[in-house]
CSV table of N, CA and C in Angstrom, one decimal:
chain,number,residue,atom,x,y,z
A,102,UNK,N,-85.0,7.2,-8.3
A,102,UNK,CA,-85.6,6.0,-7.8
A,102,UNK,C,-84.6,4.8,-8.0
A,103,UNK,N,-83.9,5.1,-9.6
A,103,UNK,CA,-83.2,3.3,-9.7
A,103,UNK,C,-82.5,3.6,-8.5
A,104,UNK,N,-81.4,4.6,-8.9
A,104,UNK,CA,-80.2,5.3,-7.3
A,104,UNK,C,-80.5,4.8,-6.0
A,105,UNK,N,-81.8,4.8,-5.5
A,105,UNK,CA,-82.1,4.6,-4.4
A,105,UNK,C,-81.8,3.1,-3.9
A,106,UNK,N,-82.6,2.3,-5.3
A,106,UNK,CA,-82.8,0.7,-5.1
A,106,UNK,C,-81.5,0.5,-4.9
A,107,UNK,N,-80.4,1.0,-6.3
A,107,UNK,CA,-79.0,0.6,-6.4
A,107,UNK,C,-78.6,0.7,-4.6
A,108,UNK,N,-78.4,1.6,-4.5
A,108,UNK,CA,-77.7,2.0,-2.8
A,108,UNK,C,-78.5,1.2,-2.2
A,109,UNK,N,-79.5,0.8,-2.2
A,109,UNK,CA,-80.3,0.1,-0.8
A,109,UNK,C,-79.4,-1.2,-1.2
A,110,UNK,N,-79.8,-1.8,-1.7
A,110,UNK,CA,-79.2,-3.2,-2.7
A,110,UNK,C,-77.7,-3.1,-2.0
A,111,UNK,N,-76.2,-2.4,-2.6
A,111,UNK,CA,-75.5,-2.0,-2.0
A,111,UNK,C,-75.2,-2.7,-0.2
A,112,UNK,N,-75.9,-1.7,0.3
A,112,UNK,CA,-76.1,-1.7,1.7
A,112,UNK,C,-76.9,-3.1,2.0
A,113,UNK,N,-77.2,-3.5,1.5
A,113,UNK,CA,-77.8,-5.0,2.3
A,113,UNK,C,-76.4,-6.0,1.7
A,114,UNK,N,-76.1,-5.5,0.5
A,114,UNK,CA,-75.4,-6.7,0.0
A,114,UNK,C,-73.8,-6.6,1.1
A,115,UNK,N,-73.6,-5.2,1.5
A,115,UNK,CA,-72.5,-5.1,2.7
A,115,UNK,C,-73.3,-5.9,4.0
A,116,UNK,N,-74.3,-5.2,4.2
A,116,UNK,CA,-74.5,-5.9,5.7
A,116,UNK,C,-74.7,-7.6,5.7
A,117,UNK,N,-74.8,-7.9,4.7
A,117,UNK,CA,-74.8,-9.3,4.6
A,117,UNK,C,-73.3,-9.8,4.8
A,118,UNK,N,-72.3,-9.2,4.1
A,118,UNK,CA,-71.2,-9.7,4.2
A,118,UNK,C,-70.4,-8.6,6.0
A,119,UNK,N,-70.8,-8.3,6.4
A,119,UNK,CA,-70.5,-8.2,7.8
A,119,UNK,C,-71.2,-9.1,8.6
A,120,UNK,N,-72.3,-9.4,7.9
A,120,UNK,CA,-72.8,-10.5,9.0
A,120,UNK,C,-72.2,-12.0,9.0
A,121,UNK,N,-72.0,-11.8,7.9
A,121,UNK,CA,-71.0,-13.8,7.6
A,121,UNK,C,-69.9,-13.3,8.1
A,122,UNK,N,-69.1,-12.2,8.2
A,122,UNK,CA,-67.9,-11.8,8.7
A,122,UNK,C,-67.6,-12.2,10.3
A,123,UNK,N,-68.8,-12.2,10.9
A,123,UNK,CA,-68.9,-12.2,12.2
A,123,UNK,C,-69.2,-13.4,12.6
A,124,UNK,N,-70.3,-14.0,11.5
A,124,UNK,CA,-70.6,-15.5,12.1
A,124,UNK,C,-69.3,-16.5,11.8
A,125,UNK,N,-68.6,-16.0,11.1
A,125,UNK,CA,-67.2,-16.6,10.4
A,125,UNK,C,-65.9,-16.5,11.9
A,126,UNK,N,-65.9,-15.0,12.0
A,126,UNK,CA,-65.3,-15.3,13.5
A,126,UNK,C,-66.0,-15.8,14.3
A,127,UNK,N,-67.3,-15.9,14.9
A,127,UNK,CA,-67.8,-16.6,16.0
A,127,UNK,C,-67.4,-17.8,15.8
A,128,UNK,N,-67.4,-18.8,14.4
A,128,UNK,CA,-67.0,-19.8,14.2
A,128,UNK,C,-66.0,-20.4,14.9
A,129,UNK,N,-65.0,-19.3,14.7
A,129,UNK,CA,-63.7,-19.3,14.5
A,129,UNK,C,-63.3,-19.3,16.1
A,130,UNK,N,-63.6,-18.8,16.5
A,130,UNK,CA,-63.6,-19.0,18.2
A,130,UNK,C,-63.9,-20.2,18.6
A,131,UNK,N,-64.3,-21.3,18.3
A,131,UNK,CA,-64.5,-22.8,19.2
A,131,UNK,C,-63.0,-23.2,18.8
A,132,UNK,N,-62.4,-22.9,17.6
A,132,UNK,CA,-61.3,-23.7,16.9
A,132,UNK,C,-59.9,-23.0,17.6
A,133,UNK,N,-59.1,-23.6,18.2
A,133,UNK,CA,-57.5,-23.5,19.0
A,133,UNK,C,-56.8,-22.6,17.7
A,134,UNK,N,-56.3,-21.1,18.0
A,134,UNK,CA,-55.0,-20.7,17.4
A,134,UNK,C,-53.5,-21.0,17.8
A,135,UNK,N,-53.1,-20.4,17.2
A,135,UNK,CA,-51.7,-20.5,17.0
A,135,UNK,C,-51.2,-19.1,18.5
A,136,UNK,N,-50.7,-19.6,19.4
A,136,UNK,CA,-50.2,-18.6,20.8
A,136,UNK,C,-49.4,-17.3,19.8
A,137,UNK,N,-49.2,-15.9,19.9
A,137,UNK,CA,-48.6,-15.1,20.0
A,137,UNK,C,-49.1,-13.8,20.6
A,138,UNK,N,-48.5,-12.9,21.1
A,138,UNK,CA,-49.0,-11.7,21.5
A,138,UNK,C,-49.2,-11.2,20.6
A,139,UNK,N,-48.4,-10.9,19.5
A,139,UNK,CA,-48.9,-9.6,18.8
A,139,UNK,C,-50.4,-10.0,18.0
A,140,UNK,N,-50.7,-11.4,17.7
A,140,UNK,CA,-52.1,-11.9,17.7
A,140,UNK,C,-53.4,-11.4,18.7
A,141,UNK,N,-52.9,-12.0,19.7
A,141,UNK,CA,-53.6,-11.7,20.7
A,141,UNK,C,-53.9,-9.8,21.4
A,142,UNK,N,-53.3,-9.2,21.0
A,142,UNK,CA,-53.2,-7.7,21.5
A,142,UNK,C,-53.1,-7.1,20.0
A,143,UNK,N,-53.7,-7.4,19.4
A,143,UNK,CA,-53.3,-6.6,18.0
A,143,UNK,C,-54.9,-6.1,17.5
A,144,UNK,N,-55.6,-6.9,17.7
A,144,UNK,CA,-57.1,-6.6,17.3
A,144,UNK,C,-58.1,-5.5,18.6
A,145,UNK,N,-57.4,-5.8,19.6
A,145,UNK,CA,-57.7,-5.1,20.9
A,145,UNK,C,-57.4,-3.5,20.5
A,146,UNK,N,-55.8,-3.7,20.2
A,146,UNK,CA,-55.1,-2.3,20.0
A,146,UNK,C,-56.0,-1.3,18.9
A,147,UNK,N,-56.1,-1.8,17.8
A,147,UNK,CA,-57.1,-1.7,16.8
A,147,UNK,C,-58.5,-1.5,17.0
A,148,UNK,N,-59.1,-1.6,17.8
A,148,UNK,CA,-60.3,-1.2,18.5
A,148,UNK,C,-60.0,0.2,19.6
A,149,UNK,N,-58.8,0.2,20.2
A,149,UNK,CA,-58.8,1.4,21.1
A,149,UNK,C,-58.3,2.4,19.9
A,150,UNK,N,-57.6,2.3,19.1
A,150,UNK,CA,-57.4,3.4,18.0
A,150,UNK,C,-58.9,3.6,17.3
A,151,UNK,N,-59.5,3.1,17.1
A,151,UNK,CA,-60.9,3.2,16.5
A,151,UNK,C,-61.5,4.2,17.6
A,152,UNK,N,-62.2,3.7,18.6
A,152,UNK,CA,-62.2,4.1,19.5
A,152,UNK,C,-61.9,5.8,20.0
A,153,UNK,N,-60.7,5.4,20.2
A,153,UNK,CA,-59.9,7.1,20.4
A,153,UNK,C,-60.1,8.1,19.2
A,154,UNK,N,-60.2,7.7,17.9
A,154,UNK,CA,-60.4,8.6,16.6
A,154,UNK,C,-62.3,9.1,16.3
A,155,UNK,N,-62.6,8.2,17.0
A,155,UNK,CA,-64.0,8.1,17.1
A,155,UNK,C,-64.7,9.5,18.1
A,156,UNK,N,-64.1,9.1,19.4
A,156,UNK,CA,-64.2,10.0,20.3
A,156,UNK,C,-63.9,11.7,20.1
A,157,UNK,N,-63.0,11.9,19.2
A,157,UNK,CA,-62.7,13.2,18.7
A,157,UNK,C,-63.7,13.8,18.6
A,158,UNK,N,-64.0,15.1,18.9
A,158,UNK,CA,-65.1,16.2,18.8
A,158,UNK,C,-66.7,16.1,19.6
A,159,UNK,N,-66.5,14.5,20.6
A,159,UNK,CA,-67.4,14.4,21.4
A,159,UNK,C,-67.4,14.9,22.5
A,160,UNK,N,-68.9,14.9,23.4
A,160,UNK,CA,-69.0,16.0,24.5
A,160,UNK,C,-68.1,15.0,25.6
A,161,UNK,N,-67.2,15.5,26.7
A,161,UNK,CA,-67.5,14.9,27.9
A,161,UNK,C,-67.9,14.1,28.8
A,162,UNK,N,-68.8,13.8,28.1
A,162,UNK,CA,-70.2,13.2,29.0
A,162,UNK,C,-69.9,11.4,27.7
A,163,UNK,N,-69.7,12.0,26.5
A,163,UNK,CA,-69.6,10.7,25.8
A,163,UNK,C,-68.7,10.3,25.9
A,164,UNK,N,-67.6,11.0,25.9
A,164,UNK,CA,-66.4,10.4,26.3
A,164,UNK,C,-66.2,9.7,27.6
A,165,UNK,N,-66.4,10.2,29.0
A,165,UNK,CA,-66.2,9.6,29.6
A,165,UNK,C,-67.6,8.1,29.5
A,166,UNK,N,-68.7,8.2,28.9
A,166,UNK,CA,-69.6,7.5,28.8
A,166,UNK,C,-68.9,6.3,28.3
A,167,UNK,N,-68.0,6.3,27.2
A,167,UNK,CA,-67.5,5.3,26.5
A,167,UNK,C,-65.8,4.4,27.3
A,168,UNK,N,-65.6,5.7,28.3
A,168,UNK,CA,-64.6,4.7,28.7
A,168,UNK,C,-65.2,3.9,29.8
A,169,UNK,N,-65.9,4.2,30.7
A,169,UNK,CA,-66.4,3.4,31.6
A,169,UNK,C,-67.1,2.6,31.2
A,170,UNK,N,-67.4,2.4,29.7
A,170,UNK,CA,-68.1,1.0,29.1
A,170,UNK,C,-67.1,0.2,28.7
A,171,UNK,N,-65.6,0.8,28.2
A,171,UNK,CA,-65.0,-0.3,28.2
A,171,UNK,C,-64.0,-0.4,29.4
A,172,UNK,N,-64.4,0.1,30.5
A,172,UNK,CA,-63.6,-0.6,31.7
A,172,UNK,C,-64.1,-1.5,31.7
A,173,UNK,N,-65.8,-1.5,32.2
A,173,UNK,CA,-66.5,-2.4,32.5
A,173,UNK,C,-67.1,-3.7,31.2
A,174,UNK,N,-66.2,-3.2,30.5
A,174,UNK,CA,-66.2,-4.7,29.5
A,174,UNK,C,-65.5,-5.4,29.7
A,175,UNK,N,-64.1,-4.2,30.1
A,175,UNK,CA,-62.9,-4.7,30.3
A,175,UNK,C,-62.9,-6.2,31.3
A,176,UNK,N,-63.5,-5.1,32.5
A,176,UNK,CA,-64.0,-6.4,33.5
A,176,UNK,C,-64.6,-7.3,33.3
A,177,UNK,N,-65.6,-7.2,32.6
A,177,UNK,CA,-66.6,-8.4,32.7
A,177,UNK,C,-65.8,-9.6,31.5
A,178,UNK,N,-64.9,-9.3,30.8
A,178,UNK,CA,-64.0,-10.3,30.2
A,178,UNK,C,-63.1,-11.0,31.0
A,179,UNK,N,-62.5,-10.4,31.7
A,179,UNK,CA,-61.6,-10.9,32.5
A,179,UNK,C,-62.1,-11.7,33.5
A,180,UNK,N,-63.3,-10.5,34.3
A,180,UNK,CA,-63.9,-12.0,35.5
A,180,UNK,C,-64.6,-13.2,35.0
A,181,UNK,N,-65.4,-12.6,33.8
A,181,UNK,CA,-66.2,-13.9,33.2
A,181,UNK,C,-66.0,-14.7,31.9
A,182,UNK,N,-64.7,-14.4,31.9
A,182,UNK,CA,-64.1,-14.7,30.7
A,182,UNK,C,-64.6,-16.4,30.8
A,183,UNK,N,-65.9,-16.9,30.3
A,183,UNK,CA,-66.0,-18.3,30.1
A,183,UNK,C,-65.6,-18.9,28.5
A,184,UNK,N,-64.8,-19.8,28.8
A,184,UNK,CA,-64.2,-20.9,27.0
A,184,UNK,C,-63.1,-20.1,26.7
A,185,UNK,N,-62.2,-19.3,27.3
A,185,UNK,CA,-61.1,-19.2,27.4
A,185,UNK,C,-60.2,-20.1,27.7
A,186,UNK,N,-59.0,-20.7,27.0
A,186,UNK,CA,-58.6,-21.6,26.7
A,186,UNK,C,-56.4,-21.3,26.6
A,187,UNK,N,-55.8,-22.0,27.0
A,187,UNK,CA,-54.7,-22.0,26.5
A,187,UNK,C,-54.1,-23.5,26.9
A,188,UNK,N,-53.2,-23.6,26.1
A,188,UNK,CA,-52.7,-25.2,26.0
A,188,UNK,C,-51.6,-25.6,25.0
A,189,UNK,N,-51.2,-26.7,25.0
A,189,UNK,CA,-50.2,-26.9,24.0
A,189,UNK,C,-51.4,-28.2,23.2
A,190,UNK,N,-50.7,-28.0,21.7
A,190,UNK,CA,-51.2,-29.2,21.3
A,190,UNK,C,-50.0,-28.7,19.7
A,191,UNK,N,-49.7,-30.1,20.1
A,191,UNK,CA,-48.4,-31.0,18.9
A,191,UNK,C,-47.4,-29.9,19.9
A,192,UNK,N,-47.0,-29.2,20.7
A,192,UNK,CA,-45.8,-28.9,21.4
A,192,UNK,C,-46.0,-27.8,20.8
A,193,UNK,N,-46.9,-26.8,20.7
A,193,UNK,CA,-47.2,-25.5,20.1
A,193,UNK,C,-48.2,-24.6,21.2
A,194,UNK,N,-47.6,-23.7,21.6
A,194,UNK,CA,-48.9,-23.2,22.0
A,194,UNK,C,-50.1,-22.6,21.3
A,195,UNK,N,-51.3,-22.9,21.5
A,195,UNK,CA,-52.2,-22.3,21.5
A,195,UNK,C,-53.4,-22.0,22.5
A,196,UNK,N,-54.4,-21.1,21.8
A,196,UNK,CA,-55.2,-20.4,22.8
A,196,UNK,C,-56.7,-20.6,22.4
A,197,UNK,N,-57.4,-20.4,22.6
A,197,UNK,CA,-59.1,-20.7,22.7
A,197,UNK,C,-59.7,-19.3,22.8
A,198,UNK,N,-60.4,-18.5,22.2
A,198,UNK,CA,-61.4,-17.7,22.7
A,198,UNK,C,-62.7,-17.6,23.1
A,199,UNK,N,-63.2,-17.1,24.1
A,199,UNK,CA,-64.5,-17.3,24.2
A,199,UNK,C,-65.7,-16.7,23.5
A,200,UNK,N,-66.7,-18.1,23.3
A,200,UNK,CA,-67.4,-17.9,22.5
A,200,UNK,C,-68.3,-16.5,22.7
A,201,UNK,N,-68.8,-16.5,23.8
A,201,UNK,CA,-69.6,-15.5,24.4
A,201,UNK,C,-69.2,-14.0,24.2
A,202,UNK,N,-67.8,-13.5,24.0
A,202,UNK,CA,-67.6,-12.6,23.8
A,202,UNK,C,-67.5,-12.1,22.5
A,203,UNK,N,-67.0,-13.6,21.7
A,203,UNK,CA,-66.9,-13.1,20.2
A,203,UNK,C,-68.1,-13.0,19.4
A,204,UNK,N,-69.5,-13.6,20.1
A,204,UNK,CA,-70.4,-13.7,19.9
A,204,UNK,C,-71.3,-11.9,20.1
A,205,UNK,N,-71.0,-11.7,21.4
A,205,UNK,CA,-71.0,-10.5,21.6
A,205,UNK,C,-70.9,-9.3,20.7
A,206,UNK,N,-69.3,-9.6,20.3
A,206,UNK,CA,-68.8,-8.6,19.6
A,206,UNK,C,-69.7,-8.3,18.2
A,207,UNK,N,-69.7,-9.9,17.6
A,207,UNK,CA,-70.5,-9.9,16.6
A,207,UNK,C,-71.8,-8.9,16.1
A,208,UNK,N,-72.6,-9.3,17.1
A,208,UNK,CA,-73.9,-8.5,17.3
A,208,UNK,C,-73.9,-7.1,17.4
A,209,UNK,N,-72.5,-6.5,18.2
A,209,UNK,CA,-72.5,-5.3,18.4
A,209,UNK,C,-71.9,-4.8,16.9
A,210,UNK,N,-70.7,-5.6,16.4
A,210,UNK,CA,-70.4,-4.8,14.8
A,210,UNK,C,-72.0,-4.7,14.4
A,211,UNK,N,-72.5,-5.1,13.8
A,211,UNK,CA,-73.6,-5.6,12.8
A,211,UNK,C,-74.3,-4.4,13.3
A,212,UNK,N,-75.5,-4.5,15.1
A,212,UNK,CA,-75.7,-3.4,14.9
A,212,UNK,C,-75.1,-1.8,14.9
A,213,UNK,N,-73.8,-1.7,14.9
A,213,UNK,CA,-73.3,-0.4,15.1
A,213,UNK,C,-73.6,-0.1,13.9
A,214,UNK,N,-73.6,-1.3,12.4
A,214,UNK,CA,-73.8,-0.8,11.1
A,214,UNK,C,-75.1,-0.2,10.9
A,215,UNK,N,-76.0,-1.2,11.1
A,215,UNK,CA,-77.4,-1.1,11.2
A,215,UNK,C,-77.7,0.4,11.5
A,216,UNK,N,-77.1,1.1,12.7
A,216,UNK,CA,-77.7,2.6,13.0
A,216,UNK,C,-77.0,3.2,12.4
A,217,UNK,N,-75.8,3.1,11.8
A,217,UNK,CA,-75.4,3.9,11.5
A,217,UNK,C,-75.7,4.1,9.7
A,218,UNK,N,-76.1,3.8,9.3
A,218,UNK,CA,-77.0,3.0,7.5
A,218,UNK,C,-78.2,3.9,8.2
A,219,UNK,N,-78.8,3.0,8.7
A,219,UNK,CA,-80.8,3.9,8.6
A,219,UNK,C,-80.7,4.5,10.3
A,220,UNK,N,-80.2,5.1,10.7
A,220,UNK,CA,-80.7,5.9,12.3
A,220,UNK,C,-79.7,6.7,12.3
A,221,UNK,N,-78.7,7.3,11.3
A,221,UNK,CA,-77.5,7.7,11.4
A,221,UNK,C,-78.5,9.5,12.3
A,222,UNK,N,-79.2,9.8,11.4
A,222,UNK,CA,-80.0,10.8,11.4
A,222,UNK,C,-80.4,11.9,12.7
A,223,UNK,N,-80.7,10.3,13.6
A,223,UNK,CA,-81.0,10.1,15.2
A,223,UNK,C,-79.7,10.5,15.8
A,224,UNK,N,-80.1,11.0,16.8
A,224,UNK,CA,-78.6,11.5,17.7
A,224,UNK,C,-78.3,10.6,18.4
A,225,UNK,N,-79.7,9.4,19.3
A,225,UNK,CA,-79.1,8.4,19.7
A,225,UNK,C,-78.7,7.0,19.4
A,226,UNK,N,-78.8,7.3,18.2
A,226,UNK,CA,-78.3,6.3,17.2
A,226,UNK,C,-76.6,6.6,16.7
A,227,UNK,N,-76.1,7.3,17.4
A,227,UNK,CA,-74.7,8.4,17.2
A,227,UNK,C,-74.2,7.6,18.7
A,228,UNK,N,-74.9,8.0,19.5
A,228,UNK,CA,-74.4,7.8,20.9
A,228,UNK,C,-74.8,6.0,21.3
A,229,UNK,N,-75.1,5.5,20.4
A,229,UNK,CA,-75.4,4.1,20.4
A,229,UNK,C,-73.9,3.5,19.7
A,230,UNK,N,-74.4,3.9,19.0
A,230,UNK,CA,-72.6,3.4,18.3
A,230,UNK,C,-71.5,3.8,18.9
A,231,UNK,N,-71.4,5.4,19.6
A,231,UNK,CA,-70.3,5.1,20.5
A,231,UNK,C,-70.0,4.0,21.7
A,232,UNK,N,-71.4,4.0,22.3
A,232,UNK,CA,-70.9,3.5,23.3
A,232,UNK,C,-70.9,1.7,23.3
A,233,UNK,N,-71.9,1.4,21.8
A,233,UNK,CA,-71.2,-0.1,21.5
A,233,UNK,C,-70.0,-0.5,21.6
A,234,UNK,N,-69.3,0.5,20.5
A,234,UNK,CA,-67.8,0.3,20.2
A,234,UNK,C,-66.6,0.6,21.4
A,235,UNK,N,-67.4,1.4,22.7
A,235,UNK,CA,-66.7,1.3,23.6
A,235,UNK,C,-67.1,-0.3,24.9
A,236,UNK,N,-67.9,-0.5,24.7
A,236,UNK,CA,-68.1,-2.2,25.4
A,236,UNK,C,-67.3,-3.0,24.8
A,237,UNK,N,-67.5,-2.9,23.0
A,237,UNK,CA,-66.8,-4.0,22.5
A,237,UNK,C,-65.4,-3.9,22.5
A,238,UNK,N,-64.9,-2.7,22.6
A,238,UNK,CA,-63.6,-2.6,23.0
A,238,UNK,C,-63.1,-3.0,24.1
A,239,UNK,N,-63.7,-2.4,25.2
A,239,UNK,CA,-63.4,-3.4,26.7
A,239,UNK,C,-63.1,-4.7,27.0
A,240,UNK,N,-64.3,-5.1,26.2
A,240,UNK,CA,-64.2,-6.3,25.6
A,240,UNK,C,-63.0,-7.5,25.0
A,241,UNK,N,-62.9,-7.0,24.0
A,241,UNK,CA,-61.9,-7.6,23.3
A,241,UNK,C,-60.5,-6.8,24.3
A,242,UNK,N,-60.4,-5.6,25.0
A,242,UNK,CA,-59.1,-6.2,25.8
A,242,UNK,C,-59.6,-6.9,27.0
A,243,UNK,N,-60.2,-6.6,27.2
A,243,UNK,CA,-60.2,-7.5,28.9
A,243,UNK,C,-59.9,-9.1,28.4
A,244,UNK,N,-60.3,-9.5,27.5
A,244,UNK,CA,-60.1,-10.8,26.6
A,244,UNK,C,-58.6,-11.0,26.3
A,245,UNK,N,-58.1,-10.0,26.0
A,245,UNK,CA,-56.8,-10.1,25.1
A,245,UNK,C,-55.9,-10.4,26.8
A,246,UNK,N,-56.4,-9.3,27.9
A,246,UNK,CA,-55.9,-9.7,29.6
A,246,UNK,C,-55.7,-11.0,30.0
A,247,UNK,N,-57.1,-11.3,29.9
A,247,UNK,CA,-57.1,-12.9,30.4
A,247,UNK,C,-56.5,-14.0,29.8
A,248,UNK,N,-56.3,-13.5,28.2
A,248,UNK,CA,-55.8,-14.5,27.8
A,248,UNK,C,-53.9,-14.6,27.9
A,249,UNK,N,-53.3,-13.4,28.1
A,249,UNK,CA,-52.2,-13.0,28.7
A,249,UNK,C,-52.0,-13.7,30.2
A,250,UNK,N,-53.0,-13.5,31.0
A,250,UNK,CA,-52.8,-13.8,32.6
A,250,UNK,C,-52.2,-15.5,32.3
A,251,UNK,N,-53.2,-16.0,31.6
A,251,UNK,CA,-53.5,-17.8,31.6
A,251,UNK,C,-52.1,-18.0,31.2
A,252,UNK,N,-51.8,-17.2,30.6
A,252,UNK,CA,-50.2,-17.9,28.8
A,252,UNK,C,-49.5,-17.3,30.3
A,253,UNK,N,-49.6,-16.6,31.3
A,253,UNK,CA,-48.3,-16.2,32.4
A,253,UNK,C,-48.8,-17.3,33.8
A,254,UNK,N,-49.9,-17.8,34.0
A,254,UNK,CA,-49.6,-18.7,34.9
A,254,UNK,C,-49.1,-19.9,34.1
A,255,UNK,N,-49.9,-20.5,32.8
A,255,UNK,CA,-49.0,-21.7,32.6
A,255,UNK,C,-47.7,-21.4,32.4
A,256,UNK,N,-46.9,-20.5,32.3
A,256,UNK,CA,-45.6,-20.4,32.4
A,256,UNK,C,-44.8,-20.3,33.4
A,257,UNK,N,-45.9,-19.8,34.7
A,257,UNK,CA,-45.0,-20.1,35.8
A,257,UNK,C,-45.3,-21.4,36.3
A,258,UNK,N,-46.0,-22.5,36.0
A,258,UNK,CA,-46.4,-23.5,36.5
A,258,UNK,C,-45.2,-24.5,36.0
A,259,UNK,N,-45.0,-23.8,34.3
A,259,UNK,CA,-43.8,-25.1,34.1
A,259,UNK,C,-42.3,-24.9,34.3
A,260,UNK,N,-42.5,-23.6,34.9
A,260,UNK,CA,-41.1,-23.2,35.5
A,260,UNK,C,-41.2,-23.8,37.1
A,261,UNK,N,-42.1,-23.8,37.6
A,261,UNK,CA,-42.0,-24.7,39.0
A,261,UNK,C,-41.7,-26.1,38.9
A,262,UNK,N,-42.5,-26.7,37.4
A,262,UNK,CA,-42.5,-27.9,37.6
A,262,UNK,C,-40.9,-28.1,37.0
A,263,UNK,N,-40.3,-27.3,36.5
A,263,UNK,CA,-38.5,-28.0,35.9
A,263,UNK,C,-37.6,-27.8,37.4
């Protein structure tokens, strides 16, 4: 019984710290970074490795279930990419992410933990967490795209304008 409390205890005291983890990035999205790719494509890349390691030993049906979630995240970042941002400020570039997707993301870490703590058991609590972590993947690239496209038009803009 203590074992029990201890691990439950444990487990709240993690999900609590994934949850400030996420409201700390959502935060963190209204406030302008610092421009680089490997910034910007590094957390994306990191999710498709997850992703791909995850997928190992799943049926067909999940697999392809999880990539056409993150095509279609993919998409929906890119076309709806709203509060996406890029710009100079002090003669530096930086970039803006949007809140809505980091917000997104948020909710989906937290619950992928959630099922996977108390519904691991459930099979579709298995196939919930895949196919989160394949939205939120779409996600965060289609994000990491758009935010690429914007950093290649303002660049062709100030090559027209010289």
């Amino acid at each position: 019984m203590l074992q029990t409390a201890t691990a439950n205890s444990y487990t709240l005291i993690f999900l609590i710290i994934i949850v400030l983890m996420a409201a700390r990035r959502a935060g963190r999205a209204s406030t302008a970074s610092k421009f680089s790719l490997r910034r910007i494509f590094l957390r994306p890349v990191i999710y498709v490795a997850i992703a791909a390691a995850v997928s190992i030993g799943l049926s067909e049906y999940e697999i392809i279930s999880i990539v056409l979630l993150a095509l279609a995240g993919a998409y929906a970042a890119i076309s709806l990419s709203i509060g996406i941002e890029i710009s100079y400020i002090g003669g530096k570039l930086h970039y803006k992410r949007s809140r809505a997707i980091v917000l997104f993301w948020g909710i989906a870490v937290v619950l992928r933990y959630v099922f996977a703590m108390y519904l691991s058991t459930y099979a579709i609590a298995s196939i919930s967490i895949n196919l989160l972590l394949g939205a939120t993947t779409g996600l965060l690239v289609g994000e990491a795209i758009k935010i690429y496209i914007l950093y290649k038009k303002l660049k062709a803009k100030e090559t027209k304008s010289i």
